[in-house]
Each structure stands twice: as structure tokens, then as C-alpha cells.
């Protein structure tokens, strides 16, 4: 991965390589962490974080669901994030806030182990590849089912939950596919390993409902708004696996991946990206880069990057 200069760690801006934790941190052993994946885009109004408030709210909610008391408010985390992006001299970047149970007590009921927090930001391009964004990806329905609310909390973006996504992603990548599609425990279509999924059939757009075992994606919400504003009715209902193969169009969306067409599922060709996918992709891109005034409230302006401090120091010494 590409490094940046600083990581925000428990209230301080720490040089990237020095942002470390104890090996007995609780989160490392049991997956007791919650996190977010956020993106900042260098748009029309300068660097801006897409739907920042929604990400901060989801982080807060994920923490509550796993009994983690966040040591910072959403406002404080938001302010620290904007400062981190500016301080790192970044304009386009991925942002990863993470709160986890730290070092101090082992065992499963480790109430006295403190909740620690970091925020990192670094440049990260198209998660599923530029080619996939343009022409679509090949996906495989996973043999692993998405975790259900019978045993975990699908709506929380929690570290431990990602073992499920990692199994599915690993299986699909080892089989030569770009992404995995997970079914839920009943066998209905759920989502990708890191994206929500939409199917277009006979002019209708269908996606699994918010109460399914999905992560309630922020890109998903944006895509639904875009579709509705274009006059489409988005139907939230269970989707049978066969509907994937017979779809006119399938696309996925997530913060890391953005809007990505799917061109083949389990060796059933779906073809080049269709009209609805193209429209959503174009409008989503307009929204993230500040070219869609109707969605300007989705942008949290960061301000111009500060000159990286290390450079300032060096130039002082040299001059
Ligand atoms: N589902 C899963 C399992 C994910 O990891 C993600 C990425 N956070 C998503 C869906 C999409 O969510 P978002 O659009 O909020 O990034």
C-alpha cells in the first residue's frame, strides 16, 4: 500500500511508521473493532469527503452494537479526519477510521481494556480495477453464506465480521474471479464481499432489502436516490440466485469499489455494462466529484492541503 505521512492515533498525528499497537490488543485477538471505509475526492470545490456524516454515524452505531464506547464524538472524529487529509497533503484518498478494544485485559468480557482509535488516509485507486469499472467484472457466487443476524450483526461494520467476506473473496480470487457474491443463509442473493448489489430486469431495479443480512451501504443509499431521481422505482425484495443469471444488468457499489458493472456471473455472460448501470455510474461520479449540485449536501469540504510538516522542516534547514 501507498504510505502517507501521518496517522491520527488517539488524538495525535503520529508519523506513519510509528503508529503501532500492543500485540496483546484485544481487537487483534478477537476482532473487537469497528471501522469505516470513506473516500475523499478532489472535486470541483476542492478536496471533499463523500457522505462523511453518514460514515461517522454508521461508525458510532457499529460501536454501540458491539458495546464499544467510542472515546471521541462524531464531530471530533470528523474534524480529526479533515485535518489528517490536509496535513498529509492529500486530495484524493481512501480514509479508514478504526476503533478497537485495546490492550489491558484478555478474555471475552474485557470491559477494562480501553477502546482505542486511529484514522489513516492514503491514496487508493479503483478497488476492483480500472478495467472492471469500464467493462465490468467477473463474479462468482460463493459457497460461503453471508453471516446472519442469528450469530452476528450484519449491519455493523465490525472487524470480526470480515472473516466471512475474506473467505468468500479468497475463494473467488483463487478461482480467477474478481469478486464474490454471497447468498444469505436462506439462499437468496445478499451482497458482494465488500459491495451491495443491484439487478436490472425489464426496466425494473431490484436490490435486497435493508433488513436483509447486508451491510446497509452508503453507496447503496446514494445509488437508490440517483435511480429514484431519474424516475426508476427501486424494488427492495429477496432475489433468487437465478435472477442474477437472467438479469439484463447487474452492478455492485461500495465506497472502495464505487459503481462497478458485472459482466459475467458463474460463467453466465451478462455482456457489456447496460444503460441503467452507465447512467448510475456517471451520475455517481458527478456526485462524488462535486459536479451534481443536487447532491452537494453529500460533500464535506476538507479545505486545501497543508504543506506537509516534514517538508517545511527540511526546507527550513536547507534555507
Ligand atoms: N457490504 C459490505 C460487506 C461492505 O464491506 C461494504 C463496504 N463498506 C459495502 C457493502 C458497501 O458499503 P458502503 O457503500 O457504505 O461502502
Short mmCIF file of C-alpha atoms and ligand atoms in Angstrom, two decimals:
data_model
loop_
_atom_site.label_atom_id
_atom_site.label_comp_id
_atom_site.label_asym_id
_atom_site.label_seq_id
_atom_site.Cartn_x
_atom_site.Cartn_y
_atom_site.Cartn_z
CA UNK A 1 0.00 0.00 0.00
CA UNK A 2 0.99 3.58 -0.56
CA UNK A 3 2.03 5.36 2.62
CA UNK A 4 1.06 8.84 3.74
CA UNK A 5 2.96 10.95 6.22
CA UNK A 6 0.77 10.78 9.33
CA UNK A 7 -1.76 8.57 11.02
CA UNK A 8 -4.05 10.05 13.62
CA UNK A 9 -3.77 7.90 16.74
CA UNK A 10 -5.72 8.66 19.91
CA UNK A 11 -5.71 12.40 19.35
CA UNK A 12 -2.19 12.79 17.96
CA UNK A 13 -0.73 12.95 14.46
CA UNK A 14 1.90 10.21 14.51
CA UNK A 15 4.43 9.50 11.71
CA UNK A 16 3.06 6.63 9.56
CA UNK A 17 5.64 4.02 10.59
CA UNK A 18 5.34 4.85 14.28
CA UNK A 19 1.59 4.26 14.57
CA UNK A 20 1.74 0.98 16.50
CA UNK A 21 -0.31 -1.01 18.99
CA UNK A 22 0.48 -3.63 21.64
CA UNK A 23 0.48 -7.25 20.40
CA UNK A 24 -1.94 -8.11 23.19
CA UNK A 25 -4.54 -5.64 21.94
CA UNK A 26 -7.94 -7.26 22.37
CA UNK A 27 -9.09 -6.41 18.84
CA UNK A 28 -6.16 -8.27 17.33
CA UNK A 29 -7.16 -11.47 19.13
CA UNK A 30 -10.94 -11.39 18.94
CA UNK A 31 -11.85 -8.98 16.13
CA UNK A 32 -13.39 -6.48 18.55
CA UNK A 33 -13.16 -3.46 16.32
CA UNK A 34 -15.44 -1.33 14.20
CA UNK A 35 -14.34 0.69 11.23
CA UNK A 36 -15.34 2.69 8.21
CA UNK A 37 -14.19 2.95 4.62
CA UNK A 38 -14.55 6.52 3.40
CA UNK A 39 -13.30 8.38 0.35
CA UNK A 40 -12.17 11.93 -0.28
CA UNK A 41 -12.28 13.22 -3.86
CA UNK A 42 -10.54 16.15 -5.44
CA UNK A 43 -13.69 17.65 -6.87
CA UNK A 44 -14.96 20.92 -8.33
CA UNK A 45 -14.89 22.63 -4.92
CA UNK A 46 -11.53 21.14 -3.90
CA UNK A 47 -10.99 18.02 -1.77
CA UNK A 48 -14.26 16.79 -0.26
CA UNK A 49 -15.21 13.72 1.77
CA UNK A 50 -18.19 11.89 0.34
CA UNK A 51 -21.11 11.42 2.77
CA UNK A 52 -18.79 11.90 5.71
CA UNK A 53 -21.59 12.39 8.26
CA UNK A 54 -23.25 9.12 7.21
CA UNK A 55 -19.99 7.23 7.66
CA UNK A 56 -19.42 8.80 11.09
CA UNK A 57 -22.94 7.88 12.14
CA UNK A 58 -22.51 4.28 10.97
CA UNK A 59 -19.21 4.05 12.88
CA UNK A 60 -20.94 5.27 16.00
CA UNK A 61 -23.79 2.81 15.51
CA UNK A 62 -21.45 -0.13 14.80
CA UNK A 63 -19.61 0.69 18.05
CA UNK A 64 -22.86 0.77 20.05
CA UNK A 65 -23.94 -2.58 18.65
CA UNK A 66 -20.76 -4.20 19.96
CA UNK A 67 -20.71 -2.36 23.31
CA UNK A 68 -17.66 -0.28 22.43
CA UNK A 69 -17.70 3.21 23.96
CA UNK A 70 -16.10 5.45 21.35
CA UNK A 71 -13.67 7.79 23.09
CA UNK A 72 -14.46 10.59 20.60
CA UNK A 73 -17.64 12.18 19.31
CA UNK A 74 -18.63 12.06 15.65
CA UNK A 75 -17.76 15.76 15.39
CA UNK A 76 -14.29 15.20 16.87
CA UNK A 77 -13.59 12.27 14.55
CA UNK A 78 -14.85 14.30 11.59
CA UNK A 79 -12.61 17.25 12.44
CA UNK A 80 -9.58 14.98 13.03
CA UNK A 81 -10.19 13.33 9.64
CA UNK A 82 -10.32 16.60 7.72
CA UNK A 83 -7.16 17.75 9.48
CA UNK A 84 -5.41 14.46 8.71
CA UNK A 85 -6.20 14.73 5.00
CA UNK A 86 -4.93 18.31 4.88
CA UNK A 87 -1.82 17.54 6.93
CA UNK A 88 -0.94 14.61 4.67
CA UNK A 89 -1.19 16.87 1.65
CA UNK A 90 -3.81 14.53 0.14
CA UNK A 91 -6.57 15.49 -2.27
CA UNK A 92 -7.87 12.10 -3.45
CA UNK A 93 -7.67 9.36 -0.84
CA UNK A 94 -9.27 6.48 0.99
CA UNK A 95 -9.89 7.05 4.69
CA UNK A 96 -10.00 4.33 7.34
CA UNK A 97 -11.18 5.20 10.85
CA UNK A 98 -10.91 2.21 13.21
CA UNK A 99 -11.92 1.87 16.84
CA UNK A 100 -10.93 -1.28 18.68
CA UNK A 101 -10.64 -2.72 22.13
CA UNK A 102 -7.02 -2.21 23.04
CA UNK A 103 -4.50 -3.58 25.50
CA UNK A 104 -5.20 -4.14 29.18
CA UNK A 105 -7.34 -7.19 29.70
CA UNK A 106 -7.76 -10.54 27.96
CA UNK A 107 -10.80 -12.79 27.82
CA UNK A 108 -14.12 -12.15 26.18
CA UNK A 109 -15.62 -9.78 28.73
CA UNK A 110 -12.74 -7.35 28.79
CA UNK A 111 -14.59 -4.22 29.86
CA UNK A 112 -11.48 -2.61 31.31
CA UNK A 113 -9.45 -2.84 28.09
CA UNK A 114 -9.63 0.70 26.68
CA UNK A 115 -11.25 1.48 23.33
CA UNK A 116 -8.53 2.94 21.14
CA UNK A 117 -8.90 4.77 17.89
CA UNK A 118 -6.90 5.51 14.77
CA UNK A 119 -7.63 7.25 11.48
CA UNK A 120 -5.49 6.59 8.42
CA UNK A 121 -5.71 8.10 4.93
CA UNK A 122 -3.76 7.11 1.84
CA UNK A 123 -4.08 7.11 -1.96
CA UNK A 124 -6.01 4.05 -3.15
CA UNK A 125 -7.29 3.62 -6.72
CA UNK A 126 -10.17 1.58 -8.13
CA UNK A 127 -10.59 -1.40 -5.77
CA UNK A 128 -11.81 -3.78 -8.48
CA UNK A 129 -9.55 -2.37 -11.19
CA UNK A 130 -9.95 0.28 -13.90
CA UNK A 131 -10.86 -2.37 -16.45
CA UNK A 132 -13.69 -3.60 -14.23
CA UNK A 133 -15.07 -0.09 -13.83
CA UNK A 134 -15.16 0.33 -17.63
CA UNK A 135 -16.18 -3.10 -18.90
CA UNK A 136 -17.48 -4.94 -15.86
CA UNK A 137 -16.11 -7.63 -13.60
CA UNK A 138 -16.50 -11.42 -13.49
CA UNK A 139 -18.13 -12.58 -10.27
CA UNK A 140 -18.74 -15.94 -8.65
CA UNK A 141 -21.46 -16.92 -6.22
CA UNK A 142 -19.62 -18.00 -3.12
CA UNK A 143 -20.00 -21.32 -1.37
CA UNK A 144 -19.81 -19.27 1.84
CA UNK A 145 -23.08 -17.74 3.02
CA UNK A 146 -23.21 -14.19 4.39
CA UNK A 147 -23.25 -14.10 8.21
CA UNK A 148 -26.77 -13.88 9.54
CA UNK A 149 -28.20 -11.88 12.41
CA UNK A 150 -28.68 -15.18 14.21
CA UNK A 151 -25.00 -15.14 15.12
CA UNK A 152 -23.51 -11.74 14.30
CA UNK A 153 -24.73 -8.29 13.34
CA UNK A 154 -24.58 -7.86 9.55
CA UNK A 155 -25.50 -4.16 9.86
CA UNK A 156 -22.41 -3.37 11.94
CA UNK A 157 -19.17 -2.74 10.09
CA UNK A 158 -17.14 -4.78 12.54
CA UNK A 159 -13.63 -6.18 12.09
CA UNK A 160 -14.55 -9.76 13.07
CA UNK A 161 -17.37 -9.93 10.54
CA UNK A 162 -14.87 -9.52 7.72
CA UNK A 163 -13.56 -13.05 8.18
CA UNK A 164 -16.75 -14.02 6.34
CA UNK A 165 -16.01 -11.63 3.46
CA UNK A 166 -12.38 -12.77 3.37
CA UNK A 167 -13.37 -16.42 2.95
CA UNK A 168 -15.66 -15.53 0.06
CA UNK A 169 -13.18 -13.15 -1.57
CA UNK A 170 -10.33 -15.65 -1.27
CA UNK A 171 -12.39 -18.43 -2.82
CA UNK A 172 -13.47 -16.27 -5.77
CA UNK A 173 -9.99 -14.81 -6.34
CA UNK A 174 -8.38 -18.27 -6.22
CA UNK A 175 -10.89 -19.42 -8.82
CA UNK A 176 -9.92 -16.49 -11.08
CA UNK A 177 -12.89 -14.17 -10.49
CA UNK A 178 -12.76 -10.53 -9.49
CA UNK A 179 -15.46 -10.61 -6.84
CA UNK A 180 -17.65 -12.93 -4.79
CA UNK A 181 -21.42 -12.69 -4.43
CA UNK A 182 -22.68 -14.06 -1.13
CA UNK A 183 -26.12 -15.59 -0.68
CA UNK A 184 -27.82 -15.28 2.68
CA UNK A 185 -28.46 -18.27 4.93
CA UNK A 186 -31.74 -18.94 3.06
CA UNK A 187 -30.06 -18.97 -0.33
CA UNK A 188 -31.22 -15.54 -1.53
CA UNK A 189 -28.77 -13.06 -3.04
CA UNK A 190 -27.23 -10.86 -0.36
CA UNK A 191 -24.24 -8.77 -1.44
CA UNK A 192 -20.64 -8.78 -2.60
CA UNK A 193 -17.72 -9.33 -0.23
CA UNK A 194 -17.39 -5.55 0.05
CA UNK A 195 -20.24 -4.14 -2.06
CA UNK A 196 -24.02 -4.09 -2.28
CA UNK A 197 -25.69 -5.48 -5.39
CA UNK A 198 -28.39 -4.31 -7.83
CA UNK A 199 -30.16 -6.23 -10.60
CA UNK A 200 -31.92 -4.61 -13.58
CA UNK A 201 -34.65 -6.64 -15.31
CA UNK A 202 -37.30 -5.39 -17.75
CA UNK A 203 -36.72 -1.77 -16.75
CA UNK A 204 -37.06 -2.52 -13.01
CA UNK A 205 -34.25 -2.20 -10.49
CA UNK A 206 -34.14 -4.72 -7.67
CA UNK A 207 -31.87 -4.94 -4.62
CA UNK A 208 -32.04 -6.99 -1.39
CA UNK A 209 -33.91 -5.07 1.34
CA UNK A 210 -32.32 -3.03 4.09
CA UNK A 211 -33.46 -5.64 6.64
CA UNK A 212 -31.59 -8.41 4.79
CA UNK A 213 -28.22 -9.55 6.14
CA UNK A 214 -26.49 -6.82 4.14
CA UNK A 215 -24.25 -4.03 5.29
CA UNK A 216 -26.51 -1.02 4.87
CA UNK A 217 -24.22 0.59 2.32
CA UNK A 218 -23.87 4.33 1.96
CA UNK A 219 -23.14 3.97 -1.77
CA UNK A 220 -26.29 1.82 -1.95
CA UNK A 221 -28.33 4.69 -0.48
CA UNK A 222 -26.74 7.14 -2.94
CA UNK A 223 -27.45 4.84 -5.90
CA UNK A 224 -31.08 4.44 -4.80
CA UNK A 225 -31.51 8.21 -4.59
CA UNK A 226 -29.96 8.66 -8.03
CA UNK A 227 -32.22 5.98 -9.54
CA UNK A 228 -35.35 7.42 -7.94
CA UNK A 229 -34.43 10.93 -9.09
CA UNK A 230 -34.21 9.50 -12.62
CA UNK A 231 -37.72 8.08 -12.28
CA UNK A 232 -36.87 4.45 -11.57
CA UNK A 233 -38.64 2.57 -8.82
CA UNK A 234 -36.14 0.59 -6.80
CA UNK A 235 -37.72 -2.61 -5.53
CA UNK A 236 -36.27 -3.93 -2.29
CA UNK A 237 -37.01 -7.65 -2.14
CA UNK A 238 -35.41 -11.06 -1.91
CA UNK A 239 -33.59 -12.00 -5.09
CA UNK A 240 -33.25 -15.58 -6.28
CA UNK A 241 -29.83 -16.72 -7.47
CA UNK A 242 -31.27 -17.47 -10.94
CA UNK A 243 -32.31 -13.81 -11.27
CA UNK A 244 -28.62 -12.93 -11.39
CA UNK A 245 -28.06 -15.12 -14.43
CA UNK A 246 -31.19 -13.89 -16.24
CA UNK A 247 -30.69 -10.19 -15.43
CA UNK A 248 -30.44 -7.50 -18.11
CA UNK A 249 -27.83 -5.75 -15.98
CA UNK A 250 -26.11 -6.33 -12.64
CA UNK A 251 -23.93 -3.83 -10.85
CA UNK A 252 -22.30 -3.54 -7.45
CA UNK A 253 -21.48 -0.50 -5.35
CA UNK A 254 -19.33 0.34 -2.37
CA UNK A 255 -17.00 3.06 -1.17
CA UNK A 256 -13.82 1.27 -2.21
CA UNK A 257 -15.22 -0.16 -5.46
CA UNK A 258 -17.60 2.74 -6.33
CA UNK A 259 -20.13 1.68 -9.02
CA UNK A 260 -18.92 -1.41 -10.86
CA UNK A 261 -20.76 -3.28 -13.62
CA UNK A 262 -20.80 -7.08 -13.52
CA UNK A 263 -20.29 -8.67 -16.93
CA UNK A 264 -20.35 -12.33 -16.01
CA UNK A 265 -21.63 -14.40 -13.06
CA UNK A 266 -20.74 -18.09 -12.63
CA UNK A 267 -19.79 -18.19 -16.33
CA UNK A 268 -23.17 -16.79 -17.45
CA UNK A 269 -22.31 -13.79 -19.65
CA UNK A 270 -24.25 -10.57 -18.99
CA UNK A 271 -22.35 -8.55 -21.54
CA UNK A 272 -21.03 -5.01 -21.58
CA UNK A 273 -22.44 -2.55 -19.00
CA UNK A 274 -26.04 -1.59 -19.77
CA UNK A 275 -27.87 1.72 -19.93
CA UNK A 276 -29.02 1.88 -16.30
CA UNK A 277 -25.60 0.91 -14.96
CA UNK A 278 -23.93 3.53 -17.14
CA UNK A 279 -26.35 6.22 -16.04
CA UNK A 280 -25.90 5.41 -12.34
CA UNK A 281 -22.14 5.23 -12.70
CA UNK A 282 -21.96 8.59 -14.49
CA UNK A 283 -24.24 10.34 -12.00
CA UNK A 284 -22.44 8.81 -9.03
CA UNK A 285 -19.16 10.09 -10.44
CA UNK A 286 -20.69 13.54 -10.90
CA UNK A 287 -21.86 13.46 -7.27
CA UNK A 288 -18.51 12.42 -5.78
CA UNK A 289 -16.60 14.99 -7.82
CA UNK A 290 -18.98 17.83 -6.97
CA UNK A 291 -20.44 18.15 -10.48
CA UNK A 292 -24.02 17.42 -9.37
CA UNK A 293 -25.39 20.45 -7.49
CA UNK A 294 -28.48 18.44 -6.47
CA UNK A 295 -26.24 16.21 -4.34
CA UNK A 296 -23.90 18.88 -2.99
CA UNK A 297 -25.03 18.17 0.59
CA UNK A 298 -23.25 14.81 0.32
CA UNK A 299 -19.87 16.56 0.26
CA UNK A 300 -17.86 17.61 3.29
CA UNK A 301 -15.28 20.11 2.07
CA UNK A 302 -11.84 19.48 3.57
CA UNK A 303 -10.01 22.62 2.53
CA UNK A 304 -6.71 22.92 0.73
CA UNK A 305 -3.89 20.58 1.81
CA UNK A 306 -1.36 21.98 4.24
CA UNK A 307 2.24 21.77 3.19
CA UNK A 308 3.47 18.54 4.78
CA UNK A 309 5.28 19.45 8.01
CA UNK A 310 8.33 17.31 7.30
CA UNK A 311 8.88 19.23 4.08
CA UNK A 312 8.52 22.55 5.91
CA UNK A 313 11.12 21.43 8.43
CA UNK A 314 13.52 20.27 5.72
CA UNK A 315 13.14 23.42 3.70
CA UNK A 316 13.84 25.44 6.86
CA UNK A 317 17.04 23.51 7.44
CA UNK A 318 18.13 23.81 3.80
CA UNK A 319 17.40 27.53 3.57
N1 LIG B 1 -21.21 -4.66 2.01
C1 LIG B 1 -20.04 -4.93 2.62
C2 LIG B 1 -19.84 -6.28 3.23
C3 LIG B 1 -19.04 -3.96 2.66
O1 LIG B 1 -17.87 -4.23 3.25
C4 LIG B 1 -19.25 -2.71 2.07
C5 LIG B 1 -18.16 -1.67 2.09
N2 LIG B 1 -18.21 -0.90 3.25
C6 LIG B 1 -20.49 -2.46 1.45
C7 LIG B 1 -21.44 -3.47 1.45
C8 LIG B 1 -20.79 -1.14 0.83
O2 LIG B 1 -20.94 -0.15 1.81
P1 LIG B 1 -20.55 1.36 1.53
O3 LIG B 1 -21.25 1.75 0.29
O4 LIG B 1 -21.07 2.08 2.72
O5 LIG B 1 -19.09 1.44 1.39
#
